[in-house]
XYZ file of N, CA, C and O in Angstrom:
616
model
N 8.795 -18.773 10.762
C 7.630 -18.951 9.932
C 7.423 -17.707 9.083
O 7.927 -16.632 9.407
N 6.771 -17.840 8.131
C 6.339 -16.981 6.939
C 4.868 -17.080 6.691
O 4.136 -18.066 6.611
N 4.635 -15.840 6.593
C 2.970 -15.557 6.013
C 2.844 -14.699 5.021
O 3.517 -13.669 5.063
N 2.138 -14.895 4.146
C 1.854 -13.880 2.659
C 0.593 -13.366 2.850
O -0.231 -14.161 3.302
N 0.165 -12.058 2.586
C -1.569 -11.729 2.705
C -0.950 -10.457 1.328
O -0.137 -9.564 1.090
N -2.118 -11.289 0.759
C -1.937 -10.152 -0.578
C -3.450 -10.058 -1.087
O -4.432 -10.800 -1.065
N -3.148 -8.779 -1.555
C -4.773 -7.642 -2.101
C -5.402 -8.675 -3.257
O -4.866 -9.783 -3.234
N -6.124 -8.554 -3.954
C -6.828 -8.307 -4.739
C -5.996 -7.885 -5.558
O -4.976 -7.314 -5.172
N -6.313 -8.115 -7.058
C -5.604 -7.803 -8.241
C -6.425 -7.260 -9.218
O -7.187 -7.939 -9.906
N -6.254 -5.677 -9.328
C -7.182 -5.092 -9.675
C -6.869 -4.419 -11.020
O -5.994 -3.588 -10.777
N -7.175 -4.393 -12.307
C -6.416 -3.784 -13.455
C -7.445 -2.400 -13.924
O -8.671 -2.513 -13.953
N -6.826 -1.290 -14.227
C -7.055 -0.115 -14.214
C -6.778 0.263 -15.748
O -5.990 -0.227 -16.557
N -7.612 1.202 -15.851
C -7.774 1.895 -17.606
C -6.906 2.843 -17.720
O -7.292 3.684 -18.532
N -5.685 3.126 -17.163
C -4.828 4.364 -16.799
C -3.289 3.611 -17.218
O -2.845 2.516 -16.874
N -2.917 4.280 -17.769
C -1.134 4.334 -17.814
C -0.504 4.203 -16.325
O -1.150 4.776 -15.448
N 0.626 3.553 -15.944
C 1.619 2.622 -15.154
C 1.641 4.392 -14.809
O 0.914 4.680 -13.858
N 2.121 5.174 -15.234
C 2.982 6.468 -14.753
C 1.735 7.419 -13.525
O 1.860 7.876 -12.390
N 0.406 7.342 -14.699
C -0.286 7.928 -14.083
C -1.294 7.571 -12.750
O -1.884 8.317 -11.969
N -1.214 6.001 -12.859
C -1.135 5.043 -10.835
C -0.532 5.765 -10.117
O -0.856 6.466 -9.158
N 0.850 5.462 -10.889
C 1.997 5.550 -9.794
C 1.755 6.783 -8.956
O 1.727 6.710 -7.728
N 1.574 7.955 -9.635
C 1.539 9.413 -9.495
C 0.416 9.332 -8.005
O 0.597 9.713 -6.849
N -0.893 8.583 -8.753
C -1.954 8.848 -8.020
C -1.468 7.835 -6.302
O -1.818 8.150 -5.165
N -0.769 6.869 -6.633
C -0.283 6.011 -5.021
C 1.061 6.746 -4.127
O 1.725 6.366 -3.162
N 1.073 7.770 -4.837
C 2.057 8.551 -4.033
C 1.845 9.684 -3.661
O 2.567 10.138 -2.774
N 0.707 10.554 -4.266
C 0.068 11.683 -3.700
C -0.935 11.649 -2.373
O -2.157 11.740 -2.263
N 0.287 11.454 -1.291
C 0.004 11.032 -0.142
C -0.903 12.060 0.658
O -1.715 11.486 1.384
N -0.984 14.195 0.715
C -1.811 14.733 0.718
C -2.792 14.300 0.581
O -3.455 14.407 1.612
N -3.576 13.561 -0.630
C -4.490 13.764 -0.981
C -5.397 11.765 -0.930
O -6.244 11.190 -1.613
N -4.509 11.389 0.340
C -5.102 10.169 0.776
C -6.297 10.068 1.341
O -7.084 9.229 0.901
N -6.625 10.829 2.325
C -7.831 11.216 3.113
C -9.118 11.570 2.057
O -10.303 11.634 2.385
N -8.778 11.698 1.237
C -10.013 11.884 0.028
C -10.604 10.613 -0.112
O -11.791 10.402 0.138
N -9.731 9.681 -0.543
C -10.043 7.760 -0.913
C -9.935 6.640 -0.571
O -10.632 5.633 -0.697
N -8.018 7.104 0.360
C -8.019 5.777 0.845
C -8.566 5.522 2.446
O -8.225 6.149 3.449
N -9.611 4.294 2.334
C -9.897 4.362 3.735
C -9.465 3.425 4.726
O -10.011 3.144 5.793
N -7.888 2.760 3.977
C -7.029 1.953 5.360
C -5.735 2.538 5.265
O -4.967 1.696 5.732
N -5.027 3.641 4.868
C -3.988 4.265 5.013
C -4.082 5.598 4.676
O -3.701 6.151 3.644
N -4.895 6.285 6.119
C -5.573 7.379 5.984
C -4.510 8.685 6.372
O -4.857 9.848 6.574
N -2.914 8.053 6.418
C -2.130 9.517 6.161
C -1.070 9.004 6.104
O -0.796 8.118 6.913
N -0.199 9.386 5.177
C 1.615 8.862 5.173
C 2.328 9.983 5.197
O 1.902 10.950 4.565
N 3.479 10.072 5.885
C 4.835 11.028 6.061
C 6.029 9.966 5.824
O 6.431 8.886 6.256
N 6.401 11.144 4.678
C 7.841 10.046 4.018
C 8.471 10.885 3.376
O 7.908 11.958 3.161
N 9.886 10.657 2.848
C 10.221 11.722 1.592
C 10.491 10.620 0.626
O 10.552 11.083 -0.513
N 10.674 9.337 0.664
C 10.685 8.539 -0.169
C 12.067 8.272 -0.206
O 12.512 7.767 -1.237
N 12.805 8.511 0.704
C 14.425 8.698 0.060
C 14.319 6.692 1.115
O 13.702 6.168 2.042
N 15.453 6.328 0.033
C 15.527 4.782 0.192
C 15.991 4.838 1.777
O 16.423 5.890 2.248
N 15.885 3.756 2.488
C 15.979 3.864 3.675
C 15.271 4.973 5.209
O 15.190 4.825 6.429
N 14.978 5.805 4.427
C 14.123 6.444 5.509
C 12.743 6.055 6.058
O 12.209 5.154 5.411
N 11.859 6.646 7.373
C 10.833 6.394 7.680
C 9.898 6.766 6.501
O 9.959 7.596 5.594
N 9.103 5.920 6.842
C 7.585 6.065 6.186
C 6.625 5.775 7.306
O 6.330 4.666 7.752
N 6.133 7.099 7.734
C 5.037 6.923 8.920
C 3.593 6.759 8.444
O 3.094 7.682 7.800
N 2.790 5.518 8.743
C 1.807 4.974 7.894
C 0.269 5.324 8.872
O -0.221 4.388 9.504
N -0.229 6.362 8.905
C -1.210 6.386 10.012
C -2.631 5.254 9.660
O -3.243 5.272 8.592
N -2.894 4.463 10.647
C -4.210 3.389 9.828
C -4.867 3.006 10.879
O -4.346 2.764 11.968
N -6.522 2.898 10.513
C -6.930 2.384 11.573
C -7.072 1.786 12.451
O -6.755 0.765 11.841
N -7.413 1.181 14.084
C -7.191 0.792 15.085
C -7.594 -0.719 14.353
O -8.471 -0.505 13.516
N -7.343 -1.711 14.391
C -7.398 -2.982 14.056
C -8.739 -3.656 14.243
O -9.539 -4.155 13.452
N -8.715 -3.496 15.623
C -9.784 -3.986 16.652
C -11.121 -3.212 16.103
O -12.209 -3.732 16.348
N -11.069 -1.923 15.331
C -12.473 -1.554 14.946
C -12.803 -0.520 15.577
O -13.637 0.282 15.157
N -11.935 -0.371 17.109
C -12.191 0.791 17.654
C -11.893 2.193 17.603
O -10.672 2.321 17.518
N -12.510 3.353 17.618
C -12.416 4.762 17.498
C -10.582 4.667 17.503
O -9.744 3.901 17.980
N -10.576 6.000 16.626
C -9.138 6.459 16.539
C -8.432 5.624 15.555
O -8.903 4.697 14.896
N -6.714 6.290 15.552
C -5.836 5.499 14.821
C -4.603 5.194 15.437
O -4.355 5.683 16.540
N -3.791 4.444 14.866
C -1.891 4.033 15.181
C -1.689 4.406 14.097
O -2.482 4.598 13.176
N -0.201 4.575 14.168
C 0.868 4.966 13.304
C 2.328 3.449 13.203
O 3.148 3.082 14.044
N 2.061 2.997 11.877
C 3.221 2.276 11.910
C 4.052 2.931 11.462
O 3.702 3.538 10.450
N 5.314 3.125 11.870
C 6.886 3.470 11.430
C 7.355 2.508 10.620
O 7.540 1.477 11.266
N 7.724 2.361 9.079
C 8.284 1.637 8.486
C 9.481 2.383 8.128
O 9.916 3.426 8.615
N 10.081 1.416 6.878
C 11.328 2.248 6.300
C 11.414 1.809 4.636
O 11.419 0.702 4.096
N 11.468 2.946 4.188
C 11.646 2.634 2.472
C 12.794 2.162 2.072
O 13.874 2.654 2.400
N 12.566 0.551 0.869
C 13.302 0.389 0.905
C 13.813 0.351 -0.951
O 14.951 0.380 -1.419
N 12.718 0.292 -1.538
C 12.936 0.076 -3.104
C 11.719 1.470 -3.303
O 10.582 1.633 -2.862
N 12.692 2.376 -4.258
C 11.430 3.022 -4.958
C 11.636 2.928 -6.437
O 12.771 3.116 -6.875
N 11.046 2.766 -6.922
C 10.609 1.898 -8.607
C 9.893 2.329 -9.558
O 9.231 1.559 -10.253
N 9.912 3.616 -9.739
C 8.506 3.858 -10.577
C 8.687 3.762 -11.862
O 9.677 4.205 -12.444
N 7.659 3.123 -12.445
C 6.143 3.182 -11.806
C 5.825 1.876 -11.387
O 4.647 1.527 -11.316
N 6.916 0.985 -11.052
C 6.718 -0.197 -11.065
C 6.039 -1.121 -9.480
O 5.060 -1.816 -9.208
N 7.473 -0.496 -8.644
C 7.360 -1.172 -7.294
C 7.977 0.313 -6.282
O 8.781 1.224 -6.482
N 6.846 -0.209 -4.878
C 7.464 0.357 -3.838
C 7.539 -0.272 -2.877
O 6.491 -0.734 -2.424
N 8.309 -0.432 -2.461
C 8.617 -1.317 -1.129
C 8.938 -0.383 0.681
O 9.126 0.813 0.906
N 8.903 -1.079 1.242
C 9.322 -0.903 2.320
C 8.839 -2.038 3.727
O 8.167 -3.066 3.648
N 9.250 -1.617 4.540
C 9.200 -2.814 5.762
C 9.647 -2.153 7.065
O 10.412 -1.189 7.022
N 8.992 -2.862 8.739
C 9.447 -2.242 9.554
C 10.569 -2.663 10.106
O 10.609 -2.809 11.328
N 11.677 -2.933 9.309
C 13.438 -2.654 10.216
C 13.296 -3.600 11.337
O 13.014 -4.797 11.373
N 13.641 -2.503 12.467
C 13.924 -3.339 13.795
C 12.937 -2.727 14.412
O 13.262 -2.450 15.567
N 11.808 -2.378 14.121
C 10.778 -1.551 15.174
C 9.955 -2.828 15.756
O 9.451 -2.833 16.879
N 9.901 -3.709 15.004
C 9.021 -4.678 16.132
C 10.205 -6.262 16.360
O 9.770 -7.357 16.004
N 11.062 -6.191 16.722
C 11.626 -7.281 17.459
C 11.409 -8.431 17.200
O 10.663 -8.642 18.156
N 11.459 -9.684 16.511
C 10.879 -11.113 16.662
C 9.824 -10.436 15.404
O 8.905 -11.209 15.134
N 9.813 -9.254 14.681
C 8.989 -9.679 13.537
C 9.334 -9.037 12.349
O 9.942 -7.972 12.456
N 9.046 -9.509 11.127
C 9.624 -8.330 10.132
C 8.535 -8.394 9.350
O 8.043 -9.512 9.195
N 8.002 -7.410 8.780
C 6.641 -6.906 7.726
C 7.058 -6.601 7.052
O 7.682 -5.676 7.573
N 7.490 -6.599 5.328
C 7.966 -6.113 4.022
C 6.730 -6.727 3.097
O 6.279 -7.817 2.745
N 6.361 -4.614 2.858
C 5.234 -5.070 2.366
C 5.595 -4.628 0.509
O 6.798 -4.427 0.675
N 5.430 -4.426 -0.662
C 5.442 -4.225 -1.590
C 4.186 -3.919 -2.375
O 3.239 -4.661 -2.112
N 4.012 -3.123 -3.146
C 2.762 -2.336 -4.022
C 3.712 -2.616 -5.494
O 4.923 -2.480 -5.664
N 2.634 -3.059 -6.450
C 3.332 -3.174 -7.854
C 2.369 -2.942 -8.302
O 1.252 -3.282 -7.911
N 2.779 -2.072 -9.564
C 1.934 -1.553 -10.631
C 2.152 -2.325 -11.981
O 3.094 -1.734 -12.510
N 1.817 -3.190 -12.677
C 2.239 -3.764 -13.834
C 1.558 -3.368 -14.681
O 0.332 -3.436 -14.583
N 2.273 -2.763 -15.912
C 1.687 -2.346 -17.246
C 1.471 -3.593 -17.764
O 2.059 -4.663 -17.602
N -0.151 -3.034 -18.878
C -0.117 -4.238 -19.257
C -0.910 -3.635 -20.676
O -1.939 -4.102 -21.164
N -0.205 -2.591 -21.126
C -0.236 -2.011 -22.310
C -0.102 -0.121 -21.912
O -0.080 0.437 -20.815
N -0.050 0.318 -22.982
C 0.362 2.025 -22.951
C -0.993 2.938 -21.940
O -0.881 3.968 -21.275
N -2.000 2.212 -22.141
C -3.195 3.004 -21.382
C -4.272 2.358 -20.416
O -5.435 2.686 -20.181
N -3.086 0.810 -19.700
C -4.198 -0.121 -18.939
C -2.804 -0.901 -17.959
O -1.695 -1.166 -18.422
N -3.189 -1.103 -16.764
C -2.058 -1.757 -15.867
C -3.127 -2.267 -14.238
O -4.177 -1.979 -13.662
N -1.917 -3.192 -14.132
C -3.006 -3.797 -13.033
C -2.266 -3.241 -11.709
O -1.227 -2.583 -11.771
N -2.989 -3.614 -10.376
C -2.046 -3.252 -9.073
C -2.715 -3.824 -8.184
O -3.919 -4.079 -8.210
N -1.746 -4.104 -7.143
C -1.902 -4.988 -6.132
C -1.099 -5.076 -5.029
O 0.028 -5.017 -5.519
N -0.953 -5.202 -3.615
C 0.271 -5.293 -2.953
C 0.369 -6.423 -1.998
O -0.601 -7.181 -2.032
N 1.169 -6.676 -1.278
C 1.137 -7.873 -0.856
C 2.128 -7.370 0.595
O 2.732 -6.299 0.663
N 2.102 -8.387 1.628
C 2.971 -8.394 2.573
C 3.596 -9.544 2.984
O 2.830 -10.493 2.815
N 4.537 -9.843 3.399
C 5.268 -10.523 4.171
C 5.745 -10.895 5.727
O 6.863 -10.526 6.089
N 4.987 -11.539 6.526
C 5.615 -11.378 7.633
C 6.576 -12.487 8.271
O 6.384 -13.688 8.086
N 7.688 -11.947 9.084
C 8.745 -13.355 8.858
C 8.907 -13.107 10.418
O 8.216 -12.248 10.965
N 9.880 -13.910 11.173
C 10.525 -13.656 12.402
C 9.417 -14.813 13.016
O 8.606 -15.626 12.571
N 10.044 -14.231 14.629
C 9.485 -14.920 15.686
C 8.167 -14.823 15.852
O 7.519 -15.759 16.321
N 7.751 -13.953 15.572
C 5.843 -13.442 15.997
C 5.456 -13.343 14.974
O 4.586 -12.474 14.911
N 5.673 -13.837 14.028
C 4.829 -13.831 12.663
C 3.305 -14.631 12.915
O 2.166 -14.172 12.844
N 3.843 -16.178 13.273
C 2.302 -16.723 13.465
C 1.146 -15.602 14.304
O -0.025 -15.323 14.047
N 1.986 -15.187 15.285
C 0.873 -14.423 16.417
C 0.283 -13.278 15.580
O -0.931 -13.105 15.474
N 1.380 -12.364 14.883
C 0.478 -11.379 14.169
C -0.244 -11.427 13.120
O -1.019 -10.500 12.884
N -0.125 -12.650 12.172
C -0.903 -13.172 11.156
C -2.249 -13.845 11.991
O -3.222 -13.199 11.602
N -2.559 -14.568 12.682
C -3.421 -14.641 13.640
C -4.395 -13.923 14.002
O -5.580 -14.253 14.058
N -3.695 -12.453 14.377
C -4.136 -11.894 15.152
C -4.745 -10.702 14.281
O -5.751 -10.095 14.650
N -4.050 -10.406 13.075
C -4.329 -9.150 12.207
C -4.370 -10.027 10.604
O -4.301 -9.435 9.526
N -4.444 -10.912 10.691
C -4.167 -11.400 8.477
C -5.299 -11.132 8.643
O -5.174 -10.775 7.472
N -6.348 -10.923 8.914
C -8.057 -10.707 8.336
C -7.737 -9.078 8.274
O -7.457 -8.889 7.090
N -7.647 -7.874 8.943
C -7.670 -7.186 9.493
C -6.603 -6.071 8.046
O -6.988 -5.024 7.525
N -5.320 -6.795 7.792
C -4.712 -6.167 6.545
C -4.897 -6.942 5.393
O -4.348 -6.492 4.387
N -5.704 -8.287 5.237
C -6.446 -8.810 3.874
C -6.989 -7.511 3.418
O -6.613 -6.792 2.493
N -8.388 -7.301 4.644
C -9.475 -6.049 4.229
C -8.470 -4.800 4.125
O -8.806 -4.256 3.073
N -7.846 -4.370 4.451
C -7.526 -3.163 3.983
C -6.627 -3.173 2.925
O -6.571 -2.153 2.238
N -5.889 -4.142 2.644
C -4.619 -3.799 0.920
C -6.438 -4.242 0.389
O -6.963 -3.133 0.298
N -7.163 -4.959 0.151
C -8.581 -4.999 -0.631
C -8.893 -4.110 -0.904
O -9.039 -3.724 -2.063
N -9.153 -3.326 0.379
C -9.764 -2.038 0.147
C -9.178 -0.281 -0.455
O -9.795 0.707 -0.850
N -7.609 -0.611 -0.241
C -7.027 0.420 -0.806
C -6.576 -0.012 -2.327
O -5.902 0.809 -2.951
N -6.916 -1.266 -2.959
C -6.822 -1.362 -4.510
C -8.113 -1.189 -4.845
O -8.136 -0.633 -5.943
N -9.102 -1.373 -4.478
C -10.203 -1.156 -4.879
C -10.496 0.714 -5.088
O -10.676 1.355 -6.123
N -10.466 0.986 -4.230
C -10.258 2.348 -3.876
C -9.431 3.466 -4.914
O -9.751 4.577 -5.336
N -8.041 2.486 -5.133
C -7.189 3.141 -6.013
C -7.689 3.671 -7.191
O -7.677 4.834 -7.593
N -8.354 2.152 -7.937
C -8.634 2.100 -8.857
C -10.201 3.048 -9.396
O -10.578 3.421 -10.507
N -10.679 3.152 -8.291
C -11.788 4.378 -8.409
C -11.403 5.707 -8.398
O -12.132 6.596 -8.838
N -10.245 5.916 -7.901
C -9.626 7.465 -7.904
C -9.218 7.668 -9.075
O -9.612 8.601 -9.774
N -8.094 6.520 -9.536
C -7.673 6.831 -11.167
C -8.899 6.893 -11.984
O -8.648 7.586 -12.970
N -10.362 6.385 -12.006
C -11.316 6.311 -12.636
C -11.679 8.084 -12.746
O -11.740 8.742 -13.784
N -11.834 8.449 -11.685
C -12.626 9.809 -11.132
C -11.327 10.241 -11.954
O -11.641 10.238 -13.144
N -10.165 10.562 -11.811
C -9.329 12.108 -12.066
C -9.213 11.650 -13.216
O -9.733 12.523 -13.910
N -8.870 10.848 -13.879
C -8.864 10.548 -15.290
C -10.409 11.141 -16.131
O -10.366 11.761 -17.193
N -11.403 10.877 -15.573
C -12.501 11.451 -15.795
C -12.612 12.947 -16.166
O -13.014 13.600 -17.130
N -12.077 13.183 -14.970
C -11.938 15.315 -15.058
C -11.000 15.745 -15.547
O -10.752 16.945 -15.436
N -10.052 14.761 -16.357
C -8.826 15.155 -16.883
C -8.690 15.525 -18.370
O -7.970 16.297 -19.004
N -9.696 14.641 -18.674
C -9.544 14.129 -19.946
C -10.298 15.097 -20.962
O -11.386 15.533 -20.585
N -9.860 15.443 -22.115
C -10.547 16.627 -22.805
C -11.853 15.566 -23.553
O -11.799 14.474 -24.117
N -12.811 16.364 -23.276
C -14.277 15.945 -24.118
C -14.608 15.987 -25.492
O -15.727 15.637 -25.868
């Protein structure tokens, strides 16, 4: 079985280059985003991407998913997915930035879950990562608002 849970489609007053910049300045996540509140990666294709995010259930603290990069695209697409870390399931999630002129582009990401435990974890979590890709395009798109703001000569 197959399940799709995808964000919100949110279009931004900012150039494709200057998103991109801002969805990869992973330091400076803990400032905005508040469902992927720390990443360790070097971006190199195939390596980990350690995704720290909140406890599902609502409760105190966080987990860390281990994924692996698998497309980097800029400013277009980034991909990645968790490999063989969960057995009977595969998550390939994707973030796309689409220009949709020189100084305006939309973004959105979406996931995939396939394998044996797909129904159980769509079940159990599709409400749970609806709200958060929601909440980290929403989010995005207020950060590019703000630094574009302080960027920009008056």
């Amino acid at each position: 079985m197959s399940h799709l849970i995808e964000s919100v489609v949110v279009e931004i007053d900012a150039p494709a280059a200057f998103v991109w910049s801002v969805l990869l300045d992973y330091p400076n996540y803990p400032q905005w985003n508040p469902y992927t509140l720390a990443v360790s990666t070097t971006l190199a294709v195939d390596s980990p991407i350690d995704l720290t995010l909140p406890k599902p259930d609502g409760s105190e603290g966080t987990w860390v998913s281990r994924e692996y990069i698998r497309v980097v695209d800029p400013p277009r697409l980034l991909r990645y997915d968790t490999g063989d870390t969960f057995p009977g399931l595969l998550g390939t999630r994707d973030q796309v930035i689409t220009p949709l002129g020189e100084e305006r582009c939309s973004y959105r990401t979406f996931e995939t879950f396939t394998g044996k435990y797909a129904d159980a974890v769509f079940a159990a979590q599709g409400e749970y990562v609806k709200n958060g890709f929601d909440s980290v395009a929403q989010a995005l798109r207020a950060r590019v608002i703000s630094l574009r703001a302080t960027t920009r000569p008056v």
